[in-house]
Amino acid sequence: MPFLLTRQLMLDDLARFIRPALLMETPVEVDPALPVPAQWVAILHDQQQGRKLALGAYWNKVAARMPAVLNFLHTFAKPLVVLVEHSKAVSLLYPFTAKGKRHFYRGHPALRAVPAQFQTVWPRIPAQLRDFYMHIHNGWTFLSANSMGPLPVEDWAFLSDDRFDIDDDTAASMPCDISKVLTVFHNGGGDYLCLDFSAPDGVATGLIWWHEEPDTPEVVDFWAYLDAWISIYVDDADSVDMCASRGGTAGG
């Protein structure tokens, strides 16, 4: 059976996790009253012509840092669609299949301004990560779990937040100040890729907080691990050519 990721199939899948109102697949369907970024409309137009030039240009600012993502976009992601929820919030969906099951990455509109709660640390965030949030997406994650990608800034938190349940003794034994370690990427299994602002100045460094070993965070190359974690997740994705030759079932 030929693979057809139809609008209704996608809506049915999405309804398991959110409240989708409609999907827009072509520029003519985009309601000008909705806050849909012009770059997204250009991507939809490009797709109608069988091209991905606008998509490549859209991600260009971080292309060198996220090669696994760029490979995913060009090899595995199906035509993108704009999602409108009942709240009127819009996001850009990146549909794909893995072992025949349908899944979605979701990107929210880029930030219009630096969030007030992060203004003091914003200049110390890696420049290309700032570019990602200000020019591409305020978060790009696996939709059903809000993980395996850079989190929306609304979901960033310092390790001192109660949700991480780090007691005082554990915090005192750690080689960093947990009130200055910001979680920006969740792997879906309880572990976080973080930015460590413990040093008095300079660009924040990469750190992984392992939930099973909370007192021994690991210093890492931030971009290398971000791309590697995404790569691990999308390794099972079916290529677009493969998808064209078989059916698909609901995933997440």
mmCIF file of C-alpha atoms in Angstrom:
data_model
loop_
_atom_site.group_PDB
_atom_site.id
_atom_site.type_symbol
_atom_site.label_atom_id
_atom_site.label_comp_id
_atom_site.label_asym_id
_atom_site.label_seq_id
_atom_site.Cartn_x
_atom_site.Cartn_y
_atom_site.Cartn_z
ATOM 1 C CA MET A 1 0.000 0.000 0.000
ATOM 2 C CA PRO A 2 1.522 3.383 -0.900
ATOM 3 C CA PHE A 3 2.376 5.560 2.055
ATOM 4 C CA LEU A 4 0.049 8.558 2.327
ATOM 5 C CA LEU A 5 0.595 10.760 5.356
ATOM 6 C CA THR A 6 -2.785 12.381 4.857
ATOM 7 C CA ARG A 7 -4.116 15.349 6.747
ATOM 8 C CA GLN A 8 -6.705 13.289 8.609
ATOM 9 C CA LEU A 9 -4.184 10.653 9.648
ATOM 10 C CA MET A 10 -1.950 13.369 11.030
ATOM 11 C CA LEU A 11 -4.814 15.051 12.871
ATOM 12 C CA ASP A 12 -5.826 11.718 14.393
ATOM 13 C CA ASP A 13 -2.268 11.094 15.553
ATOM 14 C CA LEU A 14 -1.852 14.601 16.954
ATOM 15 C CA ALA A 15 -5.135 14.424 18.878
ATOM 16 C CA ARG A 16 -3.533 11.829 21.160
ATOM 17 C CA PHE A 17 -1.215 14.504 22.575
ATOM 18 C CA ILE A 18 -2.578 17.997 21.840
ATOM 19 C CA ARG A 19 -5.748 19.719 20.593
ATOM 20 C CA PRO A 20 -5.122 20.273 16.867
ATOM 21 C CA ALA A 21 -7.554 22.544 15.033
ATOM 22 C CA LEU A 22 -6.203 22.371 11.508
ATOM 23 C CA LEU A 23 -3.169 21.716 9.350
ATOM 24 C CA MET A 24 -1.999 23.987 6.546
ATOM 25 C CA GLU A 25 -0.019 22.311 3.784
ATOM 26 C CA THR A 26 0.104 25.018 1.105
ATOM 27 C CA PRO A 27 0.643 28.799 1.154
ATOM 28 C CA VAL A 28 -2.888 29.496 -0.050
ATOM 29 C CA GLU A 29 -4.273 27.794 3.063
ATOM 30 C CA VAL A 30 -2.368 30.057 5.456
ATOM 31 C CA ASP A 31 -4.746 32.412 7.234
ATOM 32 C CA PRO A 32 -3.126 35.890 7.288
ATOM 33 C CA ALA A 33 -4.787 36.523 10.646
ATOM 34 C CA LEU A 34 -2.624 33.829 12.245
ATOM 35 C CA PRO A 35 0.965 34.534 13.406
ATOM 36 C CA VAL A 36 2.587 32.241 10.839
ATOM 37 C CA PRO A 37 6.192 33.328 10.129
ATOM 38 C CA ALA A 38 6.902 34.337 6.527
ATOM 39 C CA GLN A 39 9.752 31.808 6.378
ATOM 40 C CA TRP A 40 7.282 28.980 7.019
ATOM 41 C CA VAL A 41 5.077 30.168 4.159
ATOM 42 C CA ALA A 42 8.160 30.214 1.920
ATOM 43 C CA ILE A 43 8.944 26.620 2.942
ATOM 44 C CA LEU A 44 5.411 25.510 2.037
ATOM 45 C CA HIS A 45 5.697 27.269 -1.318
ATOM 46 C CA ASP A 46 9.061 25.669 -1.999
ATOM 47 C CA GLN A 47 7.680 22.223 -1.197
ATOM 48 C CA GLN A 48 4.944 22.686 -3.790
ATOM 49 C CA GLN A 49 7.719 23.095 -6.341
ATOM 50 C CA GLY A 50 9.461 19.931 -5.100
ATOM 51 C CA ARG A 51 12.312 21.891 -3.503
ATOM 52 C CA LYS A 52 13.838 22.270 -0.048
ATOM 53 C CA LEU A 53 15.896 25.395 -0.693
ATOM 54 C CA ALA A 54 13.885 27.555 1.684
ATOM 55 C CA LEU A 55 14.131 24.890 4.388
ATOM 56 C CA GLY A 56 17.905 24.731 4.005
ATOM 57 C CA ALA A 57 18.160 28.513 4.172
ATOM 58 C CA TYR A 58 15.942 28.582 7.261
ATOM 59 C CA TRP A 59 18.297 26.257 9.169
ATOM 60 C CA ASN A 60 21.489 27.702 7.714
ATOM 61 C CA LYS A 61 22.593 29.540 10.870
ATOM 62 C CA VAL A 62 23.102 26.247 12.736
ATOM 63 C CA ALA A 63 23.760 23.882 9.823
ATOM 64 C CA ALA A 64 27.437 23.394 10.663
ATOM 65 C CA ARG A 65 26.624 22.633 14.304
ATOM 66 C CA MET A 66 23.726 20.227 13.696
ATOM 67 C CA PRO A 67 24.676 17.972 10.750
ATOM 68 C CA ALA A 68 22.446 15.123 11.978
ATOM 69 C CA VAL A 69 19.445 17.441 11.935
ATOM 70 C CA LEU A 70 20.246 18.691 8.453
ATOM 71 C CA ASN A 71 20.568 15.098 7.245
ATOM 72 C CA PHE A 72 17.206 14.326 8.866
ATOM 73 C CA LEU A 73 15.562 17.302 7.150
ATOM 74 C CA HIS A 74 16.792 16.344 3.703
ATOM 75 C CA THR A 75 16.630 12.548 3.923
ATOM 76 C CA PHE A 76 13.880 11.567 6.335
ATOM 77 C CA ALA A 77 11.462 14.431 6.951
ATOM 78 C CA LYS A 78 8.366 14.504 4.787
ATOM 79 C CA PRO A 79 6.816 17.764 3.565
ATOM 80 C CA LEU A 80 6.390 20.099 6.512
ATOM 81 C CA VAL A 81 2.981 21.381 7.594
ATOM 82 C CA VAL A 82 1.828 24.254 9.777
ATOM 83 C CA LEU A 83 -0.201 23.176 12.803
ATOM 84 C CA VAL A 84 -2.830 25.400 14.370
ATOM 85 C CA GLU A 85 -4.128 24.400 17.793
ATOM 86 C CA HIS A 86 -7.470 25.357 19.278
ATOM 87 C CA SER A 87 -5.644 28.006 21.305
ATOM 88 C CA LYS A 88 -4.572 29.569 17.944
ATOM 89 C CA ALA A 89 -0.941 28.741 18.714
ATOM 90 C CA VAL A 90 0.977 27.806 15.567
ATOM 91 C CA SER A 91 3.928 25.482 15.118
ATOM 92 C CA LEU A 92 5.805 23.870 12.259
ATOM 93 C CA LEU A 93 5.531 20.080 12.064
ATOM 94 C CA TYR A 94 8.288 17.857 10.696
ATOM 95 C CA PRO A 95 6.545 14.507 9.982
ATOM 96 C CA PHE A 96 8.574 11.327 9.586
ATOM 97 C CA THR A 97 8.223 7.595 10.079
ATOM 98 C CA ALA A 98 10.385 5.165 12.009
ATOM 99 C CA LYS A 99 9.927 1.474 11.315
ATOM 100 C CA GLY A 100 6.667 2.335 9.618
ATOM 101 C CA LYS A 101 5.201 4.364 12.487
ATOM 102 C CA ARG A 102 4.329 8.032 12.098
ATOM 103 C CA HIS A 103 6.057 10.601 14.325
ATOM 104 C CA PHE A 104 6.503 14.357 14.466
ATOM 105 C CA TYR A 105 9.118 16.866 15.449
ATOM 106 C CA ARG A 106 7.615 20.253 16.246
ATOM 107 C CA GLY A 107 9.194 23.711 16.033
ATOM 108 C CA HIS A 108 7.627 26.757 17.653
ATOM 109 C CA PRO A 109 7.945 30.297 16.257
ATOM 110 C CA ALA A 110 11.262 31.962 17.019
ATOM 111 C CA LEU A 111 11.499 34.266 19.996
ATOM 112 C CA ARG A 112 10.673 37.918 19.457
ATOM 113 C CA ALA A 113 12.655 39.034 22.489
ATOM 114 C CA VAL A 114 14.986 37.580 25.083
ATOM 115 C CA PRO A 115 12.902 36.176 27.977
ATOM 116 C CA ALA A 116 13.203 38.391 31.046
ATOM 117 C CA GLN A 117 14.220 35.511 33.336
ATOM 118 C CA PHE A 118 17.246 34.715 31.149
ATOM 119 C CA GLN A 119 18.428 38.195 30.189
ATOM 120 C CA THR A 120 21.398 38.119 32.552
ATOM 121 C CA VAL A 121 22.783 34.850 31.171
ATOM 122 C CA TRP A 122 21.702 35.315 27.533
ATOM 123 C CA PRO A 123 24.997 36.901 26.353
ATOM 124 C CA ARG A 124 26.858 33.853 27.673
ATOM 125 C CA ILE A 125 24.738 31.319 25.797
ATOM 126 C CA PRO A 126 26.608 30.006 22.713
ATOM 127 C CA ALA A 127 25.988 32.444 19.858
ATOM 128 C CA GLN A 128 24.596 29.900 17.420
ATOM 129 C CA LEU A 129 22.183 28.573 20.043
ATOM 130 C CA ARG A 130 20.945 32.131 20.529
ATOM 131 C CA ASP A 131 20.568 32.366 16.748
ATOM 132 C CA PHE A 132 18.539 29.167 16.757
ATOM 133 C CA TYR A 133 16.052 30.522 19.282
ATOM 134 C CA MET A 134 15.847 34.016 17.807
ATOM 135 C CA HIS A 135 15.712 33.083 14.100
ATOM 136 C CA ILE A 136 14.586 29.445 13.723
ATOM 137 C CA HIS A 137 12.553 27.904 16.534
ATOM 138 C CA ASN A 138 11.836 28.515 20.199
ATOM 139 C CA GLY A 139 12.278 24.811 20.794
ATOM 140 C CA TRP A 140 12.376 21.911 18.333
ATOM 141 C CA THR A 141 11.400 18.618 19.975
ATOM 142 C CA PHE A 142 9.753 15.249 19.484
ATOM 143 C CA LEU A 143 6.125 16.285 19.839
ATOM 144 C CA SER A 144 4.666 13.499 21.977
ATOM 145 C CA ALA A 145 7.346 13.795 24.687
ATOM 146 C CA ASN A 146 8.734 17.326 24.244
ATOM 147 C CA SER A 147 12.216 15.807 24.202
ATOM 148 C CA MET A 148 15.161 14.870 21.961
ATOM 149 C CA GLY A 149 15.737 18.423 20.819
ATOM 150 C CA PRO A 150 16.352 21.938 22.156
ATOM 151 C CA LEU A 151 13.531 22.699 24.600
ATOM 152 C CA PRO A 152 11.291 25.766 24.367
ATOM 153 C CA VAL A 153 12.666 28.420 26.730
ATOM 154 C CA GLU A 154 9.476 28.083 28.778
ATOM 155 C CA ASP A 155 10.720 24.601 29.715
ATOM 156 C CA TRP A 156 14.284 25.586 30.585
ATOM 157 C CA ALA A 157 15.098 25.264 34.281
ATOM 158 C CA PHE A 158 18.116 25.475 36.538
ATOM 159 C CA LEU A 159 19.156 22.281 38.312
ATOM 160 C CA SER A 160 18.303 23.960 41.613
ATOM 161 C CA ASP A 161 14.623 23.737 40.637
ATOM 162 C CA ASP A 162 12.610 21.385 42.859
ATOM 163 C CA ARG A 163 11.696 19.194 39.877
ATOM 164 C CA PHE A 164 15.230 17.739 39.869
ATOM 165 C CA ASP A 165 15.047 16.767 43.552
ATOM 166 C CA ILE A 166 18.750 17.394 44.278
ATOM 167 C CA ASP A 167 19.212 17.511 48.047
ATOM 168 C CA ASP A 168 21.639 19.858 49.804
ATOM 169 C CA ASP A 169 24.257 17.176 50.491
ATOM 170 C CA THR A 170 24.294 16.064 46.862
ATOM 171 C CA ALA A 171 24.459 19.655 45.649
ATOM 172 C CA ALA A 172 27.418 20.378 47.967
ATOM 173 C CA SER A 173 29.342 17.409 46.549
ATOM 174 C CA MET A 174 28.859 18.401 42.910
ATOM 175 C CA PRO A 175 31.638 20.140 40.910
ATOM 176 C CA CYS A 176 29.261 22.908 39.814
ATOM 177 C CA ASP A 177 26.798 25.385 41.255
ATOM 178 C CA ILE A 178 23.397 23.868 40.471
ATOM 179 C CA SER A 179 21.755 27.287 40.616
ATOM 180 C CA LYS A 180 23.879 28.189 37.593
ATOM 181 C CA VAL A 181 23.351 25.026 35.505
ATOM 182 C CA LEU A 182 20.554 25.473 32.980
ATOM 183 C CA THR A 183 18.799 22.459 31.434
ATOM 184 C CA VAL A 184 18.059 23.059 27.751
ATOM 185 C CA PHE A 185 17.665 19.555 26.239
ATOM 186 C CA HIS A 186 15.889 16.493 27.638
ATOM 187 C CA ASN A 187 16.716 13.057 26.243
ATOM 188 C CA GLY A 188 13.327 11.594 27.214
ATOM 189 C CA GLY A 189 14.908 9.256 29.748
ATOM 190 C CA GLY A 190 15.485 11.648 32.624
ATOM 191 C CA ASP A 191 18.878 13.024 31.569
ATOM 192 C CA TYR A 192 19.575 16.606 30.495
ATOM 193 C CA LEU A 193 22.088 18.420 28.344
ATOM 194 C CA CYS A 194 22.827 21.661 30.163
ATOM 195 C CA LEU A 195 24.670 24.948 29.964
ATOM 196 C CA ASP A 196 26.932 25.566 32.958
ATOM 197 C CA PHE A 197 27.354 29.210 33.989
ATOM 198 C CA SER A 198 29.341 28.384 37.139
ATOM 199 C CA ALA A 199 32.441 30.175 35.848
ATOM 200 C CA PRO A 200 32.346 33.937 36.533
ATOM 201 C CA ASP A 201 32.435 34.870 32.863
ATOM 202 C CA GLY A 202 32.814 33.537 29.321
ATOM 203 C CA VAL A 203 30.569 31.330 27.216
ATOM 204 C CA ALA A 204 28.695 28.686 29.205
ATOM 205 C CA THR A 205 30.090 25.167 28.915
ATOM 206 C CA GLY A 206 28.279 21.934 28.118
ATOM 207 C CA LEU A 207 27.307 19.583 30.920
ATOM 208 C CA ILE A 208 25.225 16.410 31.096
ATOM 209 C CA TRP A 209 23.215 15.774 34.239
ATOM 210 C CA TRP A 210 22.551 12.038 34.585
ATOM 211 C CA HIS A 211 19.485 11.392 36.741
ATOM 212 C CA GLU A 212 20.841 8.032 37.941
ATOM 213 C CA GLU A 213 24.153 9.647 38.976
ATOM 214 C CA PRO A 214 23.001 13.102 40.024
ATOM 215 C CA ASP A 215 26.189 13.982 41.897
ATOM 216 C CA THR A 216 28.512 13.314 38.930
ATOM 217 C CA PRO A 217 27.566 15.562 36.010
ATOM 218 C CA GLU A 218 29.760 15.157 32.946
ATOM 219 C CA VAL A 219 31.484 18.051 31.187
ATOM 220 C CA VAL A 220 30.929 17.694 27.435
ATOM 221 C CA ASP A 221 31.177 19.483 24.123
ATOM 222 C CA PHE A 222 27.693 21.024 24.016
ATOM 223 C CA TRP A 223 27.134 20.988 20.246
ATOM 224 C CA ALA A 224 28.663 17.555 19.720
ATOM 225 C CA TYR A 225 26.335 15.985 22.272
ATOM 226 C CA LEU A 226 23.267 17.895 21.130
ATOM 227 C CA ASP A 227 23.735 16.640 17.592
ATOM 228 C CA ALA A 228 24.691 13.122 18.737
ATOM 229 C CA TRP A 229 21.604 12.733 20.942
ATOM 230 C CA ILE A 230 19.322 13.816 18.110
ATOM 231 C CA SER A 231 21.184 11.501 15.731
ATOM 232 C CA ILE A 232 20.633 8.528 18.054
ATOM 233 C CA TYR A 233 16.924 9.211 18.081
ATOM 234 C CA VAL A 234 16.436 9.683 14.338
ATOM 235 C CA ASP A 235 18.714 6.791 13.354
ATOM 236 C CA ASP A 236 15.627 4.579 13.048
ATOM 237 C CA ALA A 237 13.797 7.007 10.770
ATOM 238 C CA ASP A 238 12.711 5.684 7.376
ATOM 239 C CA SER A 239 14.006 7.517 4.343
ATOM 240 C CA VAL A 240 11.402 9.336 2.282
ATOM 241 C CA ASP A 241 12.001 6.901 -0.595
ATOM 242 C CA MET A 242 11.419 3.924 1.704
ATOM 243 C CA CYS A 243 8.226 5.477 3.069
ATOM 244 C CA ALA A 244 6.855 5.827 -0.436
ATOM 245 C CA SER A 245 6.807 2.063 -0.805
ATOM 246 C CA ARG A 246 4.974 1.031 2.371
ATOM 247 C CA GLY A 247 2.218 1.992 4.726
ATOM 248 C CA GLY A 248 2.453 3.602 8.123
ATOM 249 C CA THR A 249 0.779 3.391 11.503
ATOM 250 C CA ALA A 250 0.342 5.839 14.326
ATOM 251 C CA GLY A 251 3.371 6.561 16.478
ATOM 252 C CA GLY A 252 4.011 9.757 18.444
#
